[in-house]
mmCIF file of C-alpha atoms and ligand atoms in Angstrom:
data_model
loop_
_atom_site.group_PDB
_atom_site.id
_atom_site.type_symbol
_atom_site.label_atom_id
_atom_site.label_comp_id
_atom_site.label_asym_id
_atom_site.label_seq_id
_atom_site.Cartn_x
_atom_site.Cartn_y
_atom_site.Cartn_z
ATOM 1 C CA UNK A 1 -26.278 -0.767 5.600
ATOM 2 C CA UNK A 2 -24.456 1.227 7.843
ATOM 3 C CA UNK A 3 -20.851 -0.109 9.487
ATOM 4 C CA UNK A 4 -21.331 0.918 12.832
ATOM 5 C CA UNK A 5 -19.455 4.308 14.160
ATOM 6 C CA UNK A 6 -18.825 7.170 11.728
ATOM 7 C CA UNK A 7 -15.993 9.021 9.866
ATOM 8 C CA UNK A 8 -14.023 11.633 11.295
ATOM 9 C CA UNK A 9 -16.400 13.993 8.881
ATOM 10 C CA UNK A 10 -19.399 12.731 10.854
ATOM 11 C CA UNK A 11 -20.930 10.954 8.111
ATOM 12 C CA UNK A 12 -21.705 7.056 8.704
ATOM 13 C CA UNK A 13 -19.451 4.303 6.951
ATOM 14 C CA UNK A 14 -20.897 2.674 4.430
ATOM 15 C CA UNK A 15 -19.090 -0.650 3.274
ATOM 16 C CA UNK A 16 -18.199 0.006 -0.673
ATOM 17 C CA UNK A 17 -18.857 -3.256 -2.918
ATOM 18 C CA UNK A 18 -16.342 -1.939 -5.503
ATOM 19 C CA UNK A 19 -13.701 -2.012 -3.371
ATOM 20 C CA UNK A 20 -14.266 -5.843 -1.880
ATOM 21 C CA UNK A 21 -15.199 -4.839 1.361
ATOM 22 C CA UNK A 22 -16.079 -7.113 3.821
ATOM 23 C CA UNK A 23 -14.518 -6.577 6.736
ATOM 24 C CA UNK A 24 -13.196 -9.011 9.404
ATOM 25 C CA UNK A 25 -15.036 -8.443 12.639
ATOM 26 C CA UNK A 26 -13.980 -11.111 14.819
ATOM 27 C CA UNK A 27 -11.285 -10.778 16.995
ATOM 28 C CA UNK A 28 -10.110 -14.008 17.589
ATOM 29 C CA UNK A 29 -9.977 -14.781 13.917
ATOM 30 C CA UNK A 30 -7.674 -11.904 13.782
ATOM 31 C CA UNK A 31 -5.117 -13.528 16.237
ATOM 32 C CA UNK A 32 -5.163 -16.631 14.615
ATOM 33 C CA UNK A 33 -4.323 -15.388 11.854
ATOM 34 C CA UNK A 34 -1.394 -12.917 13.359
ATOM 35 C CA UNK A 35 -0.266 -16.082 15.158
ATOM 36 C CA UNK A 36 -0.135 -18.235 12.197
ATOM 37 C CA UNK A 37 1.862 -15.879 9.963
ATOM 38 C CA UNK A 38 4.497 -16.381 12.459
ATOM 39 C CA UNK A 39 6.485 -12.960 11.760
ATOM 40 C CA UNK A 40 8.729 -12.243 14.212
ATOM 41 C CA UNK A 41 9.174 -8.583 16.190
ATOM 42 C CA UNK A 42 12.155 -7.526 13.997
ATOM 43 C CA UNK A 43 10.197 -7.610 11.307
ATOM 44 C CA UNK A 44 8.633 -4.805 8.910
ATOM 45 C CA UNK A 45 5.275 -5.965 7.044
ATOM 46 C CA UNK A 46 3.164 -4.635 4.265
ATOM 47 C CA UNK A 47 -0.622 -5.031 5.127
ATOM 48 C CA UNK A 48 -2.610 -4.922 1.818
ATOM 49 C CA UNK A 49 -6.171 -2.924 2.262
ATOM 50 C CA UNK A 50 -5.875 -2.888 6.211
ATOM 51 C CA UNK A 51 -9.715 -1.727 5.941
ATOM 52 C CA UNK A 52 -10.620 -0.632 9.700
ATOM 53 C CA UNK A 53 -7.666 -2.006 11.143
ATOM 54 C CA UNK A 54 -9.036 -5.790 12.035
ATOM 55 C CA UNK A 55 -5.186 -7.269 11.586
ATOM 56 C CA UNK A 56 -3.571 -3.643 11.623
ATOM 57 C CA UNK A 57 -4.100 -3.118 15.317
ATOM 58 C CA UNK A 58 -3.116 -6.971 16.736
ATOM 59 C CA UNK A 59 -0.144 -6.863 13.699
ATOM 60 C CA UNK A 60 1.091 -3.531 14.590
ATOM 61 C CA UNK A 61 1.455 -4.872 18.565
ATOM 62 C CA UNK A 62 3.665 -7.582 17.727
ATOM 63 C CA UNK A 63 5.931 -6.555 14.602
ATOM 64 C CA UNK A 64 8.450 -3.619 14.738
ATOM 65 C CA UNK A 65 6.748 -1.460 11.855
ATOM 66 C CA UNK A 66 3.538 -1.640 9.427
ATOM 67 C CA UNK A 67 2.984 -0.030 6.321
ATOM 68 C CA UNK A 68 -0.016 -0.616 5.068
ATOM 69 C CA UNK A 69 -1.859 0.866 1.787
ATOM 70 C CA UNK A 70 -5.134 1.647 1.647
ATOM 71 C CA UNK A 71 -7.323 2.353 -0.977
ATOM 72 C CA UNK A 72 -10.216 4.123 0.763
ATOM 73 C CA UNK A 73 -9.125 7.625 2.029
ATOM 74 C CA UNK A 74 -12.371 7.661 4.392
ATOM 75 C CA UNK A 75 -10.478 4.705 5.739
ATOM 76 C CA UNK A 76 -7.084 5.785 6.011
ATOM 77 C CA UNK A 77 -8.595 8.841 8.047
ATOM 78 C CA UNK A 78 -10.331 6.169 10.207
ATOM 79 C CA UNK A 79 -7.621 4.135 10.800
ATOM 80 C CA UNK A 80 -5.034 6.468 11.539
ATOM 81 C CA UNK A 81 -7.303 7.949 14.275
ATOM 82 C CA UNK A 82 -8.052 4.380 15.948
ATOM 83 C CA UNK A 83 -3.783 3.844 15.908
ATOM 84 C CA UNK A 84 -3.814 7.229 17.395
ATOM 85 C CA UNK A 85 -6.323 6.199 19.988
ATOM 86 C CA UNK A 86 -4.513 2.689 20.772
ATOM 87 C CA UNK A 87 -1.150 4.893 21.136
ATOM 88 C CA UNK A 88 0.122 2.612 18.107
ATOM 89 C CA UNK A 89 2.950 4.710 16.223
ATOM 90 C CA UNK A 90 4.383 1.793 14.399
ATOM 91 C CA UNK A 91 2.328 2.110 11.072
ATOM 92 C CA UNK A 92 2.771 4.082 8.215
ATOM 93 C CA UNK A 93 -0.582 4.978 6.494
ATOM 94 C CA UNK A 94 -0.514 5.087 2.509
ATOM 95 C CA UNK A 95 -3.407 5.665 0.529
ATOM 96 C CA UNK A 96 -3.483 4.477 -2.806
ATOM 97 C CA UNK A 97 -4.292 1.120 -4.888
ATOM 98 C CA UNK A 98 -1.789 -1.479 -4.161
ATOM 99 C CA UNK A 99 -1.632 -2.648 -8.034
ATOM 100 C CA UNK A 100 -0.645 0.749 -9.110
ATOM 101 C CA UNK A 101 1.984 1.299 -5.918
ATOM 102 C CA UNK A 102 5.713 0.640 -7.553
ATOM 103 C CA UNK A 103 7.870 -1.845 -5.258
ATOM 104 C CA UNK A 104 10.868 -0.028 -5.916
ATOM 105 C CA UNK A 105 8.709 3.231 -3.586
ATOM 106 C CA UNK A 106 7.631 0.484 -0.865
ATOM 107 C CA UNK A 107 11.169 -1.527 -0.702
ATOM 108 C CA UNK A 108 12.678 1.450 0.992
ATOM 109 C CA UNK A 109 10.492 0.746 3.768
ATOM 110 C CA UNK A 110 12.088 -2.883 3.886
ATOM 111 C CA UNK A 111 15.600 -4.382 4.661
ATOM 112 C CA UNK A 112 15.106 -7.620 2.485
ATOM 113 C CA UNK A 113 12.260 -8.959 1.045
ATOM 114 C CA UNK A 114 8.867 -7.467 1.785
ATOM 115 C CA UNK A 115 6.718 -9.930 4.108
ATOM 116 C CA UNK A 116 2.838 -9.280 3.105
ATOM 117 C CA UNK A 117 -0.181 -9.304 4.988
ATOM 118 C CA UNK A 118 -4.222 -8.649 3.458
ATOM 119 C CA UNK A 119 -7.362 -9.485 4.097
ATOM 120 C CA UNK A 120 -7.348 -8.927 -0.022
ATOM 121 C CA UNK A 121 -10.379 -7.421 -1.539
ATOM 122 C CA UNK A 122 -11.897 -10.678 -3.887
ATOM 123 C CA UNK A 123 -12.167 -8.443 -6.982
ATOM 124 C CA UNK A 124 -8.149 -7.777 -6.764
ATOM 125 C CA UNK A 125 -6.951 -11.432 -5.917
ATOM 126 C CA UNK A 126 -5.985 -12.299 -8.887
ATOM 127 C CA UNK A 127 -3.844 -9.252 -9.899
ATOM 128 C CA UNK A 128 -2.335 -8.825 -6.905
ATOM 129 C CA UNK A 129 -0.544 -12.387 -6.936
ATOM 130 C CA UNK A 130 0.161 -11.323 -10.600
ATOM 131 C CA UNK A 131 1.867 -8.105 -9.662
ATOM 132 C CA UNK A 132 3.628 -9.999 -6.503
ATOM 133 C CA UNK A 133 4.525 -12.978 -9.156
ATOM 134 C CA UNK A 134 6.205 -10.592 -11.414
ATOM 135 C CA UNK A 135 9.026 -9.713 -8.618
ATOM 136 C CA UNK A 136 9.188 -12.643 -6.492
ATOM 137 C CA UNK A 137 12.823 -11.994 -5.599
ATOM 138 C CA UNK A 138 11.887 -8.905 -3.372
ATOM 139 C CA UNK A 139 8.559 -10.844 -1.894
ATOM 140 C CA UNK A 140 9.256 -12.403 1.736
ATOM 141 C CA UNK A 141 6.342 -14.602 3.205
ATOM 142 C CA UNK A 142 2.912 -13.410 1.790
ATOM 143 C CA UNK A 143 -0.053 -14.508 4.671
ATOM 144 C CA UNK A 144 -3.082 -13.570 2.584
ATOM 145 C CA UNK A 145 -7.122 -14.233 2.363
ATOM 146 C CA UNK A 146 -8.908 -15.190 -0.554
ATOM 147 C CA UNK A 147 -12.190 -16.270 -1.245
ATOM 148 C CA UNK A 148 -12.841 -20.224 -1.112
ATOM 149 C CA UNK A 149 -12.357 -20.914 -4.517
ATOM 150 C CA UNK A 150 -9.439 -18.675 -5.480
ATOM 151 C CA UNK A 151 -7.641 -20.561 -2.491
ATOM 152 C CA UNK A 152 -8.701 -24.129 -3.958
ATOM 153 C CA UNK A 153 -7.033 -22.755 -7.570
ATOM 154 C CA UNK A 154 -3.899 -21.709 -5.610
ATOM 155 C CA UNK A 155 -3.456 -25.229 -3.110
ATOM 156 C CA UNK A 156 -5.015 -27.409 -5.651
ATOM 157 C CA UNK A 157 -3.546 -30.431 -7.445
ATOM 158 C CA UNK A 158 -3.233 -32.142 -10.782
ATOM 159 C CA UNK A 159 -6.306 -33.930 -11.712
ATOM 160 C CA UNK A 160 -8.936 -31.619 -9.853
ATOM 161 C CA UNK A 161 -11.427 -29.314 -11.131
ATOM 162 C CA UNK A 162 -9.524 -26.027 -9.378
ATOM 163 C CA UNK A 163 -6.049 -27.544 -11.239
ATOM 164 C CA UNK A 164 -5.256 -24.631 -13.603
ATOM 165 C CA UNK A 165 -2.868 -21.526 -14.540
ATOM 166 C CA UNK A 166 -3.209 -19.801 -11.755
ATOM 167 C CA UNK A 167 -2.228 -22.571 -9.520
ATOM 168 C CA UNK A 168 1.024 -23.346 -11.680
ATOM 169 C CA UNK A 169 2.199 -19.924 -12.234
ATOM 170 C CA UNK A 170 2.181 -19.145 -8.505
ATOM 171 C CA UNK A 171 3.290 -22.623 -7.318
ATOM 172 C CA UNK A 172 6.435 -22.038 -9.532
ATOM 173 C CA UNK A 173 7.405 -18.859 -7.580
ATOM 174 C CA UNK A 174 6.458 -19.582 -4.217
ATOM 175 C CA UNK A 175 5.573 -22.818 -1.886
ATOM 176 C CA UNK A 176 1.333 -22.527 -1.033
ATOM 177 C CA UNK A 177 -0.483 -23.486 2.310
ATOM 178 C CA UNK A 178 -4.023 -23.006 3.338
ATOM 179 C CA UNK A 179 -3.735 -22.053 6.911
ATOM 180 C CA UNK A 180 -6.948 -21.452 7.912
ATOM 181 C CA UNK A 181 -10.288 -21.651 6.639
ATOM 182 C CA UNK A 182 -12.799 -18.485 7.719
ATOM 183 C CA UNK A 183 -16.462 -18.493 7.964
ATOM 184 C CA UNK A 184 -18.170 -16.060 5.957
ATOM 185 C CA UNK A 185 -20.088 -14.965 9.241
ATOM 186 C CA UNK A 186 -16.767 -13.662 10.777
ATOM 187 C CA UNK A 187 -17.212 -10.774 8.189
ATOM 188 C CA UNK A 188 -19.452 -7.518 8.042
ATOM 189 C CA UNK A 189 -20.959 -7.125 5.326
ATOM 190 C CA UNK A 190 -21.699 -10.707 5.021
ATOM 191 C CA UNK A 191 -20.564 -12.388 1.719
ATOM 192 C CA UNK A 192 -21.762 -14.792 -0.185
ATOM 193 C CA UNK A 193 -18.514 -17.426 0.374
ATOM 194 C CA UNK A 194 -16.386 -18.461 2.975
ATOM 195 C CA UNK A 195 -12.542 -17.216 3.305
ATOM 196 C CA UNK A 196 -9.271 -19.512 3.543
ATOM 197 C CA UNK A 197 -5.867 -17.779 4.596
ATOM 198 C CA UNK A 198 -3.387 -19.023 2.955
ATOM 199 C CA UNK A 199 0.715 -18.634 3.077
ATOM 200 C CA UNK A 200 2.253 -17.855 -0.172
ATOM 201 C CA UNK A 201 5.868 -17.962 0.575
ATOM 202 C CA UNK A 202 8.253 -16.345 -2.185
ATOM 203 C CA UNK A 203 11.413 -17.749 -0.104
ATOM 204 C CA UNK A 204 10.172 -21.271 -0.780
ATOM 205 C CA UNK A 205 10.155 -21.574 -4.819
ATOM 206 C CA UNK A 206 9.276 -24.822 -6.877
ATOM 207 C CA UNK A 207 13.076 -26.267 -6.712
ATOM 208 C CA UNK A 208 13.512 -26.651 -10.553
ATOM 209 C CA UNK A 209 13.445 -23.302 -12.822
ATOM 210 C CA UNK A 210 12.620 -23.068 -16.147
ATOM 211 C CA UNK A 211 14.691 -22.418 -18.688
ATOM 212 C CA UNK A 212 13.235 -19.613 -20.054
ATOM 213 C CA UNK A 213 11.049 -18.433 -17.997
ATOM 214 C CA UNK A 214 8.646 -16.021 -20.071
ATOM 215 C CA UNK A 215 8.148 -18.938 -22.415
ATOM 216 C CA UNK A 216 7.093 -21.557 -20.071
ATOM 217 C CA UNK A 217 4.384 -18.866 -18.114
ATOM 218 C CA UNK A 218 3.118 -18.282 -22.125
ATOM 219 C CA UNK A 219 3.226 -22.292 -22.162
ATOM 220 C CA UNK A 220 0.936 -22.974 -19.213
ATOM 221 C CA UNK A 221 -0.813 -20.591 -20.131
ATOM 222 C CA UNK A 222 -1.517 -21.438 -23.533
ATOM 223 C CA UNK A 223 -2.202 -25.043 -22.047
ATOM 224 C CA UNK A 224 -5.063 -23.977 -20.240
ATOM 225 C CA UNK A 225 -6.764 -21.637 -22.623
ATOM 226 C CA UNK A 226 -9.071 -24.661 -23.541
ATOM 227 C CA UNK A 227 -9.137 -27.225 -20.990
ATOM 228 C CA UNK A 228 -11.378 -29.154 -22.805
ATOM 229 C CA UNK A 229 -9.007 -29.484 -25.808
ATOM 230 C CA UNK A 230 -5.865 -31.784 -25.704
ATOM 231 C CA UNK A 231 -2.221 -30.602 -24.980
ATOM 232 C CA UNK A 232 -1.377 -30.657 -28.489
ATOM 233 C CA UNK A 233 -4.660 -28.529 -29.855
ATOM 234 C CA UNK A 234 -4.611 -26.005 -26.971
ATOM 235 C CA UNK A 235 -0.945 -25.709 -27.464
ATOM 236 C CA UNK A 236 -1.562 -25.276 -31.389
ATOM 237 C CA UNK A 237 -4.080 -22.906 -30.739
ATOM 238 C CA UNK A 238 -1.882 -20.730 -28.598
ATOM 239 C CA UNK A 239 1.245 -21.217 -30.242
ATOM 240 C CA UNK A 240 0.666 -20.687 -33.713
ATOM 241 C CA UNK A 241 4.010 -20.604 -34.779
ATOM 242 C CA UNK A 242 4.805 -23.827 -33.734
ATOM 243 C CA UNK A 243 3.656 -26.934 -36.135
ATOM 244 C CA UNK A 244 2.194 -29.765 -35.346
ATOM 245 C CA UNK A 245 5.541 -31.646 -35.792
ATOM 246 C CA UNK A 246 7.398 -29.550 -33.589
ATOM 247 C CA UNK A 247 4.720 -29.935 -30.941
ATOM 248 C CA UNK A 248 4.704 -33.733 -31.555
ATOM 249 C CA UNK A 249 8.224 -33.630 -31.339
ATOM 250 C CA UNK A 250 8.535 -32.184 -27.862
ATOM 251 C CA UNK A 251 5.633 -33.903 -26.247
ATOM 252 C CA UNK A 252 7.454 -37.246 -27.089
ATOM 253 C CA UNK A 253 10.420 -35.947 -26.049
ATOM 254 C CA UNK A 254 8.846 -35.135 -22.750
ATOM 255 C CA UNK A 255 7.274 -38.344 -22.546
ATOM 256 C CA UNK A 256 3.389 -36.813 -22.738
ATOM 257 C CA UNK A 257 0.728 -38.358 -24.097
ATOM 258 C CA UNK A 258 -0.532 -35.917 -26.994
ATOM 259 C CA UNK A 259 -4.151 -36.624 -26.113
ATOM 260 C CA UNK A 260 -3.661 -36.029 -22.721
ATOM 261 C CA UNK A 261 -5.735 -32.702 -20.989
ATOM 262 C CA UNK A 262 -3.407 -30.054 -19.486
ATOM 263 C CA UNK A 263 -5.190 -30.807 -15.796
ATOM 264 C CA UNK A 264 -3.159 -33.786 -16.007
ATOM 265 C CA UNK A 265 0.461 -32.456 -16.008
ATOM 266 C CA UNK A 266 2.090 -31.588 -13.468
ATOM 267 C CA UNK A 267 4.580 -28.871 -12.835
ATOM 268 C CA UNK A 268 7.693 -30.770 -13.932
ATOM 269 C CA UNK A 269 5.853 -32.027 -16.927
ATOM 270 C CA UNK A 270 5.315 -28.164 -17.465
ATOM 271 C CA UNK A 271 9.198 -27.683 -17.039
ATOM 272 C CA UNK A 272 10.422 -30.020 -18.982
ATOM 273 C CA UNK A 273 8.294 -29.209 -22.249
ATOM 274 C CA UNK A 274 8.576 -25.630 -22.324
ATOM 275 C CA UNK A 275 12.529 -25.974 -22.310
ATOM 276 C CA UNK A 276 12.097 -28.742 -25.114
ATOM 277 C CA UNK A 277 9.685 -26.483 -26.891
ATOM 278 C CA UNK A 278 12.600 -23.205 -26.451
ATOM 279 C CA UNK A 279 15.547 -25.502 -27.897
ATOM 280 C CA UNK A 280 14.969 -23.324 -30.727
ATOM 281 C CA UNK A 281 15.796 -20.010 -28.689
ATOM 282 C CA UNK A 282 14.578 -17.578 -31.423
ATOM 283 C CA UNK A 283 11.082 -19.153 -30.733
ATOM 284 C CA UNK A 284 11.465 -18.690 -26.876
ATOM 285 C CA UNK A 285 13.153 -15.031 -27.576
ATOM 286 C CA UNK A 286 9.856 -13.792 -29.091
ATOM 287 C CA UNK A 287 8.114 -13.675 -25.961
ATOM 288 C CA UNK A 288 8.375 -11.027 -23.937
ATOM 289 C CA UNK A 289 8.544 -11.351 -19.721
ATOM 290 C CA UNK A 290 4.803 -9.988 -19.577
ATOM 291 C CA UNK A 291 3.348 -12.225 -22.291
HETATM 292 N N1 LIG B 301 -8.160 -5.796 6.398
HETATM 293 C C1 LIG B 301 -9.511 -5.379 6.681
HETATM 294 C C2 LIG B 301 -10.256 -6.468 7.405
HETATM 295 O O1 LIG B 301 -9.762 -7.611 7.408
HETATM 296 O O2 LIG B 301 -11.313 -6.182 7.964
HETATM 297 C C3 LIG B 301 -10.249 -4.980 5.395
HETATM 298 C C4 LIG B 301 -10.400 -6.074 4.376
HETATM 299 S S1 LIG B 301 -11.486 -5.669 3.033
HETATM 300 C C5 LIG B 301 -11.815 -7.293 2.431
HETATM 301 C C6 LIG B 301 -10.376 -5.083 1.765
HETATM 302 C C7 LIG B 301 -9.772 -3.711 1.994
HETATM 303 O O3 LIG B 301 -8.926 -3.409 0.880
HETATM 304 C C8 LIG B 301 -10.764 -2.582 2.087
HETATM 305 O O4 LIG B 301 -10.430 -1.753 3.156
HETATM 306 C C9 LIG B 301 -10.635 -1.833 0.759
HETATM 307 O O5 LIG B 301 -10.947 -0.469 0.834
HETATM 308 C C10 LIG B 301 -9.172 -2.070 0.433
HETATM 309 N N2 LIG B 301 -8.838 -2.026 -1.005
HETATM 310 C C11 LIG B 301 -9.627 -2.341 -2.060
HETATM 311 N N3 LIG B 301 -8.953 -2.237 -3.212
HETATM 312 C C12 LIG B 301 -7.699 -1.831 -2.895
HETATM 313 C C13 LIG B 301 -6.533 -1.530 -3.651
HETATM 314 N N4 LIG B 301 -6.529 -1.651 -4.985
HETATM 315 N N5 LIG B 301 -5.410 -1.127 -3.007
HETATM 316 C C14 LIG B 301 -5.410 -1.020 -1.648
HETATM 317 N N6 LIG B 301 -6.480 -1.287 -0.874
HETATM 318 C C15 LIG B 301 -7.618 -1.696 -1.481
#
């Protein structure tokens, strides 16, 4: 179908799937969520996939400058001529994909850290907390949509189905709200889940840090790759330089139950056994930041 109103080539709009888009079409959602992210009119923010402007246009009235990046150039050509129209000259336009942008090219844009805004397309969730994860230090406040469920991974606690990775590598670099949960009728083309906006704010990190911080990411990781499996097998399986001992060793250490599932530790748990497991630093020192 169709998104009402046409390119500035004259040929109807026509949502693309591949690039996530469902786009916001109600107007008071939009406020609420400008409201909520609570940026201030000093303030220069980075709008990921700004789509057909739904938060671009209220965002770009209240903050001092937006630079958004957009993926879609029929969209970029849209958008710039609906600023145009609103007599908005506050936003800088860049077309490209957001995972492959550099921050080093964006942070000249920015006096501190970057505060983020997106409406994020579902299939690029993931990776873009990943990239955003990977350079927290120059990541402000990050007010950002997700489907349902990736928001239940990101808020959710030990013990619960959504309890996993993802929820422990981004609660270790920034403090995670849900702020508002969206209807999936707010959007055009309708999708098949409802939204939650949620603040992912890199200013606010868990207060302990790990030792080594490669090693405990590869940890977690490694903790969840079976989550049927006990700590001590999934961490066997992942670690396979590590014996059984040596696993035993630090679990007790740690005070952890070696038959207990990695859904039941908690972040300090997490902490604490990662820098028991890298006493011996050549085993930490084999894995690399990215691993
Ligand atoms: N912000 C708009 C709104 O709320 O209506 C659009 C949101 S729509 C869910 C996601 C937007 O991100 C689309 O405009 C899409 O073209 C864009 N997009 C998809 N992948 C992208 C990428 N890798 N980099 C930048 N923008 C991307």
């Amino acid at each position: 179908m169709a998104f009402a109103g046409s390119s500035k080539a004259g040929q109807p709009f026509r949502p693309k799937k591949r690039l996530g888009q469902n786009f916001l079409v109600d107007p008071t959602i939009s406020d609420k969520i400008i409201s909520l992210a609570g940026f201030s009119a000093d303030d220069t923010v980075l709008e990921i996939g700004p789509g057909k402007g739904a938060l671009t246009l209220p965002l770009a009235r209240r903050v001092k400058h937006v630079v958004a990046v957009e993926m879609d150039v029929q969209l970029v050509e849209w958008l710039g001529g609906s600023l145009k129209k609103a007599g908005l000259g506050n936003v800088t336009l860049l077309h490209g994909d957001i995972l492959k942008l550099d921050w080093q090219m964006l942070r000249k844009h920015f006096q501190g850290r970057i505060p983020v805004i997106g409406n994020l397309p579902y299939n690029i969730s993931s990776p873009v907390l990943e990239k955003m994860c990977q350079s927290p230090q120059w990541m402000g406040q990050a007010v950002l949509m997700f489907q349902k469920e990736v928001a239940q991974r990101l808020t959710a606690t030990p013990g619960t189905k959504a309890y996993g990775a993802l929820t422990l590598l981004v609660q270790y670099h920034a403090r995670v709200l849900s702020l508002l949960k969206v209807l999936k009728g707010s959007f055009f083309p309708v999708p098949k889940v409802d939204s939650m906006v949620v603040s992912v704010d890199f200013e606010k990190p868990w207060p302990q840090r790990a030792v080594h911080e490669a090693f405990f990411k590869k940890v977690v990781k490694g903790a969840f790759a079976h989550r049927r499996k006990t700590i001590l097998n999934s961490l066997k399986g992942a670690m396979p330089d590590q014996t059984r001992e040596s696993l035993l060793t630090a679990l007790a250490a740690c005070d952890i139950a070696s038959g207990k599932r990695a859904e039941a530790l908690e972040m300090g748990d997490f902490l604490r056994l990662s820098s028991a497991l890298s006493i011996d630093n050549a085993t930490a020192n084999n894995y690399s930041p990215d691993a």
